[in-house]
XYZ file of N, CA and C in Angstrom:
792
model
N 3.375 -1.576 93.857
C 2.526 -0.416 93.790
C 1.839 -0.490 92.383
N 0.352 -0.354 92.456
C -0.317 -0.433 91.150
C -0.107 0.834 90.338
N -0.505 0.872 89.065
C -0.231 1.823 88.220
C -0.978 3.193 88.504
N -2.227 3.063 89.006
C -3.000 4.241 89.363
C -2.394 5.029 90.453
N -2.006 4.310 91.567
C -1.377 4.953 92.649
C -0.007 5.599 92.286
N 0.721 4.900 91.377
C 2.012 5.480 91.015
C 1.711 6.789 90.182
N 0.853 6.736 89.347
C 0.508 7.965 88.509
C 0.184 9.127 89.420
N -0.596 8.817 90.418
C -0.938 9.930 91.436
C 0.291 10.443 92.206
N 1.219 9.555 92.472
C 2.391 10.021 93.203
C 3.259 10.796 92.223
N 3.299 10.452 90.950
C 4.196 11.063 89.989
C 3.678 12.504 89.741
N 2.412 12.754 89.928
C 1.738 14.025 89.611
C 2.368 15.063 90.608
N 2.560 14.741 91.821
C 3.200 15.617 92.869
C 2.419 16.962 92.923
N 1.199 16.880 93.021
C 0.272 18.024 93.152
C 0.192 18.912 91.868
N 0.733 18.336 90.752
C 0.509 18.988 89.408
C -0.783 18.450 88.823
N -1.171 19.194 87.844
C -2.381 18.757 87.055
C -1.815 17.861 85.831
N -2.544 17.011 85.297
C -2.059 16.124 84.208
C -1.504 16.917 82.978
N -2.097 18.114 82.778
C -1.743 18.904 81.673
C -0.338 19.587 81.862
N 0.153 19.562 83.083
C 1.527 20.209 83.340
C 2.609 19.105 83.113
N 2.231 17.861 82.901
C 3.273 16.810 82.807
C 3.729 16.639 81.387
N 5.006 16.647 81.270
C 5.594 16.322 79.897
C 6.171 15.011 79.847
N 6.655 14.548 81.055
C 7.371 13.157 81.134
C 6.682 12.409 82.244
N 6.397 11.108 81.996
C 5.850 10.249 82.974
C 6.523 8.854 82.918
N 7.105 8.527 84.132
C 7.890 7.210 84.201
C 7.146 6.369 85.215
N 6.643 5.227 84.708
C 5.881 4.306 85.585
C 6.627 3.031 85.633
N 7.852 2.889 85.456
C 8.571 1.648 85.380
C 8.463 0.794 86.643
N 8.274 -0.503 86.319
C 8.313 -1.548 87.433
C 6.991 -1.449 88.340
N 5.999 -0.661 88.073
C 4.731 -0.759 88.804
C 3.936 -1.877 88.308
N 2.757 -2.218 88.876
C 1.910 -3.302 88.501
C 0.770 -2.892 87.555
N 0.667 -3.476 86.516
C -0.616 -3.231 85.697
C -1.736 -4.300 86.095
N -2.898 -3.850 85.935
C -4.050 -4.646 86.284
C -4.428 -5.448 85.011
N -4.417 -6.817 85.000
C -4.836 -7.678 83.949
C -3.911 -7.351 82.732
N -2.778 -6.856 83.008
C -1.808 -6.596 81.819
C -2.217 -5.510 80.957
N -3.057 -4.512 81.437
C -3.448 -3.347 80.742
C -3.032 -2.123 81.405
N -2.983 -1.047 80.594
C -2.685 0.318 81.144
C -3.970 0.833 81.937
N -3.748 1.439 83.180
C -4.792 1.859 83.910
C -4.291 3.328 84.608
N -5.321 4.206 84.804
C -5.015 5.507 85.342
C -4.507 6.529 84.534
N -4.184 6.160 83.199
C -3.571 7.155 82.278
C -4.799 7.666 81.503
N -4.994 8.916 81.380
C -6.109 9.479 80.702
C -5.547 10.471 79.592
N -6.511 10.874 78.759
C -6.323 11.907 77.842
C -6.083 13.270 78.338
N -6.306 13.388 79.686
C -5.924 14.653 80.324
C -4.388 15.101 80.247
N -3.574 14.159 79.985
C -2.191 14.277 79.901
C -1.959 14.847 78.422
N -2.505 15.994 78.041
C -2.521 16.515 76.734
C -1.035 16.936 76.284
N -0.220 17.249 77.211
C 1.140 17.675 76.864
C 2.270 16.708 77.126
N 1.872 15.463 77.316
C 2.833 14.389 77.589
C 3.657 14.055 76.274
N 4.925 14.104 76.452
C 5.810 13.827 75.361
C 6.638 12.583 75.583
N 6.824 12.124 76.753
C 7.615 10.953 77.038
C 6.865 10.045 77.975
N 6.703 8.689 77.620
C 6.031 7.871 78.603
C 6.835 6.631 78.736
N 7.152 6.137 79.888
C 7.909 4.872 80.140
C 7.139 3.989 81.006
N 6.936 2.839 80.321
C 6.180 1.658 80.976
C 7.008 0.408 80.841
N 8.203 0.408 81.409
C 9.214 -0.688 81.370
C 8.830 -1.665 82.507
N 8.750 -3.010 82.115
C 8.539 -4.062 83.051
C 7.301 -3.752 83.962
N 6.183 -3.578 83.393
C 5.019 -3.450 84.174
C 3.948 -4.560 83.967
N 4.374 -5.563 83.294
C 3.540 -6.757 82.907
C 2.449 -6.587 81.841
N 2.613 -5.648 81.062
C 1.710 -5.292 79.979
C 1.477 -6.523 78.991
N 0.298 -6.822 78.629
C 0.035 -7.737 77.581
C -0.513 -7.066 76.442
N -1.220 -5.921 76.624
C -1.933 -5.166 75.669
C -1.780 -3.635 75.934
N -1.599 -2.908 74.770
C -1.775 -1.455 74.896
C -2.999 -0.924 74.458
N -4.027 -1.694 74.477
C -5.396 -1.246 74.020
C -6.010 -0.203 74.849
N -5.618 0.001 76.129
C -6.178 0.986 76.894
C -5.454 2.353 76.826
N -4.547 2.511 75.931
C -3.850 3.742 75.805
C -4.823 4.867 75.433
N -4.755 6.056 76.199
C -5.520 7.140 75.747
C -4.888 7.856 74.542
N -5.751 8.820 73.963
C -5.130 9.499 72.839
C -4.164 10.541 73.420
N -2.913 10.534 73.022
C -1.850 11.422 73.380
C -1.089 12.033 72.153
N -1.754 13.094 71.743
C -1.343 13.590 70.404
C 0.137 14.146 70.414
N 0.589 14.640 71.572
C 1.984 15.207 71.576
C 3.036 14.060 71.965
N 2.640 12.897 72.332
C 3.649 11.883 72.794
C 4.595 11.556 71.589
N 5.878 11.611 71.966
C 6.875 11.332 70.856
C 7.700 10.064 71.160
N 7.845 9.841 72.542
C 8.718 8.670 72.797
C 8.004 7.761 73.806
N 7.922 6.569 73.451
C 7.213 5.450 74.203
C 8.116 4.282 74.560
N 8.343 4.004 75.842
C 9.176 2.921 76.270
C 8.208 1.821 76.737
N 8.296 0.680 75.974
C 7.463 -0.481 76.402
C 8.271 -1.828 76.598
N 9.555 -1.678 76.922
C 10.494 -2.804 76.844
C 10.155 -3.770 78.133
N 10.580 -4.965 77.997
C 10.409 -5.916 79.060
C 8.963 -6.175 79.536
N 8.026 -6.197 78.586
C 6.670 -6.638 78.891
C 6.365 -7.911 78.106
N 5.088 -8.214 77.970
C 4.674 -9.412 77.299
C 3.679 -9.128 76.140
N 4.000 -8.092 75.414
C 3.097 -7.721 74.218
C 3.552 -8.461 73.008
N 2.424 -9.055 72.501
C 2.673 -9.961 71.338
C 2.032 -9.531 70.067
N 1.249 -8.457 70.144
C 0.536 -7.819 68.995
C -0.261 -6.652 69.403
N -1.263 -6.375 68.523
C -2.240 -5.289 68.790
C -1.609 -3.957 68.798
N -0.549 -3.776 67.878
C 0.147 -2.492 67.739
C -0.637 -1.442 66.887
N -1.761 -1.827 66.326
C -2.563 -0.923 65.497
C -3.025 0.286 66.290
N -3.265 0.083 67.597
C -3.741 1.198 68.428
C -2.785 2.312 68.652
N -1.427 2.038 68.373
C -0.470 3.023 68.487
C -0.571 4.040 67.376
N -0.765 3.668 66.277
C -1.002 4.748 65.118
C -2.232 5.466 65.350
N -3.269 4.920 66.007
C -4.522 5.530 66.183
C -4.433 6.653 67.336
N -3.742 6.220 68.489
C -3.692 6.923 69.608
C -2.513 7.897 69.717
N -1.460 7.605 69.058
C -0.164 8.296 69.106
C 0.393 8.714 67.794
N -0.345 9.629 67.073
C -0.022 9.828 65.606
C 1.390 10.554 65.408
N 1.921 11.142 66.418
C 3.225 11.854 66.424
C 4.393 11.118 66.936
N 4.237 9.821 67.231
C 5.327 9.070 67.860
C 6.565 8.962 66.905
N 7.705 9.246 67.515
C 8.893 9.185 66.787
C 9.907 8.116 67.250
N 9.873 7.675 68.506
C 10.654 6.655 69.071
C 9.779 5.569 69.804
N 10.054 4.330 69.448
C 9.246 3.298 70.039
C 10.275 2.181 70.432
N 10.209 1.836 71.793
C 11.090 0.641 72.309
C 10.209 -0.417 72.690
N 10.272 -1.476 71.943
C 9.473 -2.789 72.239
C 10.354 -3.891 72.565
N 11.625 -3.695 72.911
C 12.536 -4.715 73.178
C 12.240 -5.578 74.366
N 12.502 -6.866 74.297
C 12.087 -7.733 75.380
C 10.596 -8.165 75.388
N 9.929 -8.025 74.286
C 8.519 -8.370 74.348
C 8.389 -9.800 73.508
N 7.109 -10.132 73.207
C 6.810 -11.477 72.636
C 6.539 -11.324 71.094
N 7.135 -10.445 70.447
C 6.980 -10.312 69.075
C 7.670 -11.235 68.184
N 7.039 -12.050 67.372
C 7.689 -13.220 66.749
C 7.791 -12.967 65.262
N 6.819 -12.302 64.522
C 6.746 -12.143 63.108
C 6.884 -10.746 62.687
N 7.371 -10.593 61.534
C 7.462 -9.245 60.904
C 6.022 -8.674 60.645
N 5.111 -9.523 60.427
C 3.731 -9.145 60.235
C 3.119 -8.345 61.403
N 3.577 -8.678 62.604
C 3.027 -8.016 63.753
C 3.532 -6.551 63.762
N 4.569 -6.171 62.994
C 4.996 -4.830 63.046
C 4.257 -3.957 61.947
N 3.530 -4.582 61.100
C 2.815 -3.911 59.935
C 1.988 -2.666 60.248
N 1.281 -2.727 61.486
C 0.508 -1.490 61.842
C 1.363 -0.285 62.107
N 2.678 -0.533 62.314
C 3.584 0.688 62.571
C 3.862 1.455 61.308
N 3.416 0.920 60.069
C 3.553 1.657 58.896
C 2.714 2.967 58.836
N 1.637 3.034 59.777
C 0.835 4.305 59.846
C 1.395 5.322 60.653
N 2.467 5.031 61.377
C 3.239 6.002 62.200
C 4.154 6.673 61.303
N 3.769 7.795 60.634
C 4.570 8.430 59.543
C 5.810 9.078 60.153
N 5.780 9.475 61.435
C 6.975 10.144 62.027
C 7.921 9.259 62.728
N 7.620 8.013 62.719
C 8.449 6.991 63.467
C 9.950 7.000 62.848
N 10.891 7.318 63.634
C 12.196 7.324 63.256
C 13.128 6.195 63.803
N 12.716 5.824 65.028
C 13.580 4.856 65.712
C 12.713 3.681 66.364
N 13.060 2.405 66.079
C 12.422 1.375 66.600
C 13.370 0.375 67.204
N 13.170 -0.148 68.413
C 13.954 -1.034 69.135
C 13.307 -2.364 69.294
N 13.894 -3.509 68.880
C 13.191 -4.745 69.062
C 14.210 -5.731 69.744
N 15.220 -5.315 70.499
C 16.191 -6.175 71.094
C 15.457 -7.241 71.826
N 16.054 -8.495 71.772
C 15.552 -9.602 72.604
C 14.125 -10.008 72.338
N 13.640 -9.607 71.164
C 12.377 -10.166 70.633
C 12.734 -11.320 69.678
N 11.771 -12.239 69.522
C 12.069 -13.449 68.672
C 12.154 -13.070 67.215
N 11.554 -11.917 66.846
C 11.503 -11.519 65.455
C 12.865 -11.205 65.047
N 13.835 -10.800 65.845
C 15.252 -10.494 65.519
C 15.988 -11.633 65.038
N 15.523 -12.866 65.258
C 16.126 -14.128 64.835
C 15.841 -14.550 63.399
N 14.915 -13.802 62.751
C 14.488 -14.159 61.440
C 15.685 -13.801 60.447
N 15.612 -14.676 59.293
C 16.593 -14.300 58.328
C 16.212 -12.943 57.626
N 17.188 -12.209 57.294
C 17.012 -10.905 56.682
C 16.098 -9.974 57.539
N 16.195 -10.088 58.757
C 15.407 -9.318 59.695
C 15.523 -7.857 59.499
N 16.759 -7.314 59.488
C 16.938 -5.867 59.338
C 16.386 -5.354 58.049
N 16.758 -6.021 56.988
C 16.298 -5.659 55.624
C 14.750 -5.647 55.430
N 14.167 -6.627 56.097
C 12.702 -6.781 55.998
C 12.049 -5.683 56.708
N 12.513 -5.321 57.984
C 11.941 -4.193 58.746
C 12.181 -2.881 58.030
N 13.306 -2.618 57.599
C 13.498 -1.294 56.860
C 12.666 -1.303 55.479
N 12.423 -2.325 54.919
C 11.496 -2.356 53.769
C 10.100 -2.236 54.145
N 9.701 -2.772 55.286
C 8.231 -2.563 55.697
C 8.019 -1.222 56.288
N 8.923 -0.611 56.877
C 8.861 0.657 57.479
C 9.910 1.595 56.905
N 9.569 2.113 55.720
C 10.581 2.989 55.028
C 10.865 4.351 55.699
N 9.963 4.783 56.602
C 10.191 5.995 57.365
C 11.178 5.913 58.454
N 11.546 4.557 58.878
C 12.502 4.383 59.954
C 13.959 4.966 59.521
N 14.563 5.503 60.508
C 15.988 5.853 60.280
C 16.929 4.860 61.044
N 16.407 4.480 62.280
C 17.185 3.575 63.075
C 16.453 2.411 63.474
N 17.097 1.118 63.392
C 16.434 -0.033 63.947
C 17.474 -0.607 64.909
N 17.077 -0.727 66.052
C 17.987 -1.327 67.149
C 19.273 -0.407 67.397
N 19.112 0.857 67.162
C 20.226 1.860 67.326
C 21.156 1.964 66.129
N 20.839 1.285 64.980
C 21.717 1.517 63.833
C 20.855 1.879 62.596
N 21.398 2.637 61.650
C 20.684 2.870 60.510
C 20.865 1.731 59.450
N 20.335 2.019 58.246
C 20.325 0.898 57.286
C 21.796 0.590 56.807
N 22.670 1.540 57.080
C 24.144 1.417 56.638
C 24.860 0.949 57.801
N 24.215 0.508 58.917
C 24.899 -0.003 60.038
C 25.679 1.128 60.816
N 25.264 2.345 60.653
C 25.838 3.448 61.389
C 25.112 3.782 62.622
N 25.824 3.882 63.828
C 25.170 3.922 65.143
C 24.505 5.330 65.230
N 23.383 5.335 65.931
C 22.534 6.536 66.142
C 23.396 7.397 67.194
N 23.377 8.676 66.913
C 24.004 9.613 67.837
C 23.049 9.887 69.117
N 23.577 10.338 70.167
C 22.876 10.552 71.333
C 21.660 11.392 71.147
N 21.849 12.525 70.323
C 20.766 13.474 70.034
C 19.580 12.845 69.267
N 19.912 11.802 68.466
C 18.818 11.051 67.756
C 17.974 10.247 68.599
N 18.595 9.924 69.780
C 17.756 9.049 70.790
C 16.909 9.829 71.756
N 16.864 11.211 71.664
C 16.162 11.960 72.640
C 14.963 12.606 71.934
N 14.033 12.983 72.911
C 12.794 13.615 72.528
C 12.992 15.080 72.202
N 12.120 15.711 71.528
C 12.157 17.211 71.357
C 12.261 17.869 72.580
N 12.854 19.023 72.722
C 13.264 19.704 73.943
C 14.827 19.434 74.110
N 15.541 18.736 73.214
C 16.951 18.629 73.387
C 17.547 20.040 73.422
N 17.033 20.973 72.530
C 17.633 22.293 72.621
C 17.628 22.845 74.050
N 16.696 22.519 74.866
C 16.725 23.038 76.209
C 17.919 22.518 76.937
N 18.078 21.106 76.825
C 19.220 20.534 77.380
C 20.521 21.046 77.008
N 20.557 21.376 75.684
C 21.786 21.959 75.059
C 22.009 23.297 75.665
N 20.989 24.049 75.753
C 21.173 25.309 76.353
C 21.551 25.318 77.782
N 21.039 24.335 78.449
C 21.553 24.177 79.934
C 22.979 23.726 80.020
N 23.383 22.852 78.961
C 24.854 22.400 79.042
C 25.677 23.607 78.711
N 25.179 24.480 77.663
C 26.021 25.640 77.359
C 26.084 26.558 78.505
N 24.989 26.713 79.312
C 25.033 27.701 80.468
C 26.074 27.028 81.542
N 25.894 25.642 81.618
C 26.851 25.090 82.567
C 28.257 25.252 82.249
N 28.574 25.183 80.773
C 29.954 25.401 80.367
C 30.410 26.897 80.643
N 29.449 27.799 80.318
C 29.665 29.188 80.550
C 30.041 29.354 82.011
N 29.249 28.694 82.913
C 29.497 28.914 84.352
C 30.795 28.341 84.770
N 31.178 27.149 84.138
C 32.503 26.650 84.380
C 33.593 27.538 83.941
N 33.381 28.193 82.652
C 34.329 29.051 82.208
C 34.569 30.233 83.142
N 33.445 30.812 83.594
C 33.447 31.837 84.532
C 34.205 31.433 85.839
N 33.838 30.259 86.326
C 34.558 29.747 87.511
C 36.028 29.684 87.226
N 36.363 29.231 86.007
C 37.749 28.976 85.670
C 38.543 30.341 85.594
N 37.828 31.322 85.096
C 38.412 32.686 84.995
C 38.664 33.248 86.379
N 37.479 33.096 87.212
C 37.660 33.463 88.695
C 38.941 32.857 89.305
N 39.037 31.550 88.991
C 40.225 30.867 89.674
C 41.426 31.410 89.170
N 41.559 31.668 87.853
C 42.776 32.202 87.238
C 43.018 33.583 87.848
N 41.955 34.392 88.008
C 42.114 35.713 88.576
C 42.699 35.619 90.046
N 42.107 34.656 90.775
C 42.523 34.435 92.134
C 43.934 34.005 92.225
N 44.361 33.103 91.153
C 45.787 32.751 91.175
C 46.609 33.841 90.849
N 46.207 34.856 89.927
C 47.041 35.872 89.632
C 47.228 36.861 90.872
N 45.990 37.022 91.672
C 46.117 37.776 92.822
C 47.157 37.168 93.840
N 47.048 35.848 93.852
C 47.934 35.120 94.801
C 49.446 35.429 94.408
N 49.664 35.343 93.088
C 50.985 35.543 92.562
C 51.544 36.902 92.839
N 50.471 37.851 92.699
C 50.969 39.184 92.984
C 51.296 39.409 94.475
N 50.354 38.805 95.331
C 50.694 38.852 96.680
C 52.040 38.205 97.122
N 52.338 37.077 96.441
C 53.710 36.473 96.750
C 54.777 37.362 96.300
N 54.584 38.138 95.090
C 55.640 38.972 94.622
C 55.807 40.122 95.607
N 54.694 40.596 96.088
C 54.713 41.799 97.075
C 55.524 41.338 98.286
N 55.161 40.185 98.749
C 55.864 39.603 99.941
C 57.385 39.397 99.687
N 57.748 38.980 98.567
C 59.056 38.814 98.274
C 59.783 40.235 98.221
N 59.095 41.209 97.553
C 59.629 42.588 97.499
C 59.780 43.062 98.901
N 58.734 42.778 99.706
C 58.727 43.335 101.119
C 59.943 42.754 101.869
N 60.231 41.459 101.570
C 61.401 40.826 102.288
C 62.682 41.443 101.783
N 62.735 41.773 100.484
C 63.950 42.461 99.970
C 64.187 43.780 100.649
N 63.033 44.540 100.691
C 63.055 45.895 101.428
C 63.678 45.849 102.738
N 63.105 44.733 103.534
C 63.497 44.496 104.898
C 65.032 44.286 104.917
N 65.436 43.484 103.936
C 66.932 43.057 103.895
C 67.737 44.334 103.702
N 67.196 45.239 102.684
C 67.984 46.492 102.353
C 68.018 47.324 103.680
N 66.878 47.438 104.273
C 66.820 48.278 105.483
C 67.673 47.803 106.546
N 67.727 46.402 106.693
C 68.653 45.926 107.747
C 70.043 46.060 107.385
N 70.352 46.054 106.055
C 71.765 46.357 105.619
C 72.146 47.763 105.924
N 71.183 48.646 105.641
C 71.546 50.064 105.914
C 71.794 50.321 107.439
N 70.981 49.647 108.230
C 71.141 49.743 109.738
C 72.504 49.257 110.129
N 72.904 48.201 109.555
C 74.153 47.642 109.792
C 75.361 48.697 109.460
N 75.104 49.241 108.139
C 76.114 50.205 107.813
C 76.221 51.283 108.789
N 75.023 51.844 109.185
C 74.959 52.951 110.122
C 75.664 52.565 111.388
N 75.368 51.311 111.828
C 76.046 50.832 113.149
C 77.369 50.779 112.903
N 77.873 50.300 111.683
C 79.294 50.127 111.454
C 79.962 51.544 111.503
N 79.225 52.441 110.813
C 79.795 53.821 110.873
C 79.861 54.512 112.179
N 78.934 54.186 112.964
C 78.936 54.684 114.393
C 80.094 54.074 115.146
N 80.232 52.707 114.949
C 81.372 52.071 115.608
C 82.727 52.725 115.257
N 82.784 53.025 113.879
C 84.082 53.481 113.289
C 84.304 54.816 113.951
N 83.275 55.659 114.014
C 83.461 56.989 114.678
C 83.930 56.867 116.042
N 83.304 56.006 116.749
C 83.636 55.722 118.200
C 85.103 55.338 118.298
N 85.575 54.549 117.518
C 86.954 54.189 117.636
C 87.885 55.274 117.323
N 87.578 56.147 116.193
C 88.430 57.210 115.962
C 88.460 58.177 117.254
N 87.336 58.433 117.782
C 87.231 59.302 118.926
C 88.182 58.756 120.046
N 88.063 57.474 120.243
C 88.879 56.855 121.312
C 90.367 57.002 120.976
N 90.833 56.961 119.663
C 92.223 57.148 119.306
C 92.569 58.544 119.587
N 91.750 59.575 119.232
C 92.116 60.952 119.521
C 92.284 61.225 121.019
N 91.387 60.625 121.870
C 91.594 60.764 123.289
C 92.931 60.289 123.798
N 93.261 59.010 123.296
C 94.612 58.491 123.678
C 95.716 59.441 123.283
N 95.719 60.007 122.046
C 96.715 60.931 121.693
C 96.929 62.079 122.515
N 95.544 62.665 122.923
C 95.700 63.844 123.786
C 96.311 63.451 125.161
N 95.923 62.287 125.619
C 96.503 61.959 126.958
C 98.091 61.755 126.820
N 98.518 61.204 125.733
C 99.858 60.924 125.653
C 100.633 62.376 125.569
N 99.953 63.388 124.740
C 100.538 64.600 124.687
C 100.618 65.319 126.091
N 99.570 65.204 126.834
C 99.543 65.768 128.144
C 100.572 65.189 128.987
N 100.750 63.938 128.982
C 101.750 63.222 129.855
C 103.194 63.714 129.450
N 103.293 63.802 128.137
C 104.714 64.396 127.500
C 104.963 65.760 128.117
N 103.881 66.529 127.941
C 104.019 67.882 128.489
C 104.343 68.004 130.071
N 103.791 67.165 130.782
C 104.004 67.092 132.192
C 105.521 66.620 132.398
N 105.987 65.736 131.603
C 107.361 65.194 131.822
C 108.363 66.268 131.402
N 108.023 67.091 130.350
C 108.993 68.101 130.028
C 109.050 69.150 131.123
N 107.844 69.518 131.620
C 107.826 70.547 132.793
C 108.634 70.001 133.948
N 108.556 68.745 134.340
C 109.375 68.184 135.400
C 110.838 68.235 135.141
N 111.170 68.016 133.868
C 112.674 68.104 133.557
C 113.080 69.470 133.718
N 112.299 70.429 133.172
C 112.761 71.945 133.198
C 112.854 72.248 134.736
N 111.876 71.815 135.619
C 111.955 72.261 137.017
C 113.232 71.572 137.556
N 113.577 70.412 137.322
C 114.749 69.809 137.832
C 116.013 70.613 137.358
N 116.059 71.042 136.074
C 117.252 71.754 135.613
C 117.284 73.062 136.364
N 116.195 73.697 136.519
C 116.295 75.026 137.188
C 116.646 74.903 138.592
N 116.413 73.820 139.179
C 116.839 73.576 140.561
C 118.450 73.418 140.684
N 118.907 72.570 139.644
C 120.378 72.443 139.517
C 121.016 73.765 139.276
N 120.577 74.600 138.493
C 121.198 75.813 138.238
C 121.268 76.683 139.511
N 120.166 76.681 140.263
C 120.072 77.511 141.521
C 121.208 77.002 142.485
N 121.375 75.694 142.534
C 122.313 75.100 143.405
C 123.642 75.593 143.028
N 123.942 75.609 141.666
C 125.236 76.062 141.133
C 125.544 77.432 141.578
N 124.492 78.334 141.429
C 124.636 79.696 141.767
C 125.164 79.822 143.258
N 124.549 79.054 144.107
C 124.799 79.197 145.500
C 126.224 78.807 145.804
N 126.720 77.791 145.094
C 128.031 77.288 145.289
C 129.092 78.401 144.869
N 128.737 79.073 143.820
C 129.629 80.165 143.321
C 129.708 81.237 144.424
N 128.625 81.511 145.041
C 128.664 82.575 146.077
C 129.475 82.073 147.295
């Protein structure tokens, strides 16, 4: 896909002035030059042209707000003076994987007063003796060269980003707050579950107590029934004893009557 068509697709029905970031990696440049990019992109802050076959950046429009430019894996060998002219507020420049051979080709970058970070990985210039010392001396405004400062301290992630990091930080903070809220909700749910479990256990204990009371009542009823049975047995025995005594008395009375008859 050529660069013009890619730019049209990247707009997605937006106007160029609405675009802050534009990524055109791996599309085709015509004759090694930038095409389709105009000064209408007045608010563009990040532009990426990785591996698009660039030989020259002479066709760059003036982009006053551009801060980060990715030009790695192209065939640029010079002509960097246009960068200071067209991109006065550039802070991050990646030229790794290009055809830069001499320190002198970097001299036009002296005019980029705000340049903080420069990447030249896999460029022949990095093979020169005292390469790092020479570049830092040539470009005193630089803080990082190839990701490290003059004391060989690695750049932090925030130093590698464009302005607007605060927005990302706010989003991260909001995400953390949401996570915290989710965590609190989860803890609350867990507490509710624990309370439910406790209630269930208490309910089971109550059921056990109730069943125990029922058993006691049943036992009491059984005991009372047994006592009543015993009383009935005693009454029957007494009744039988009474009958026996009556029979004995009747028999004795009969004997006495017989005796009386004999005396007569």
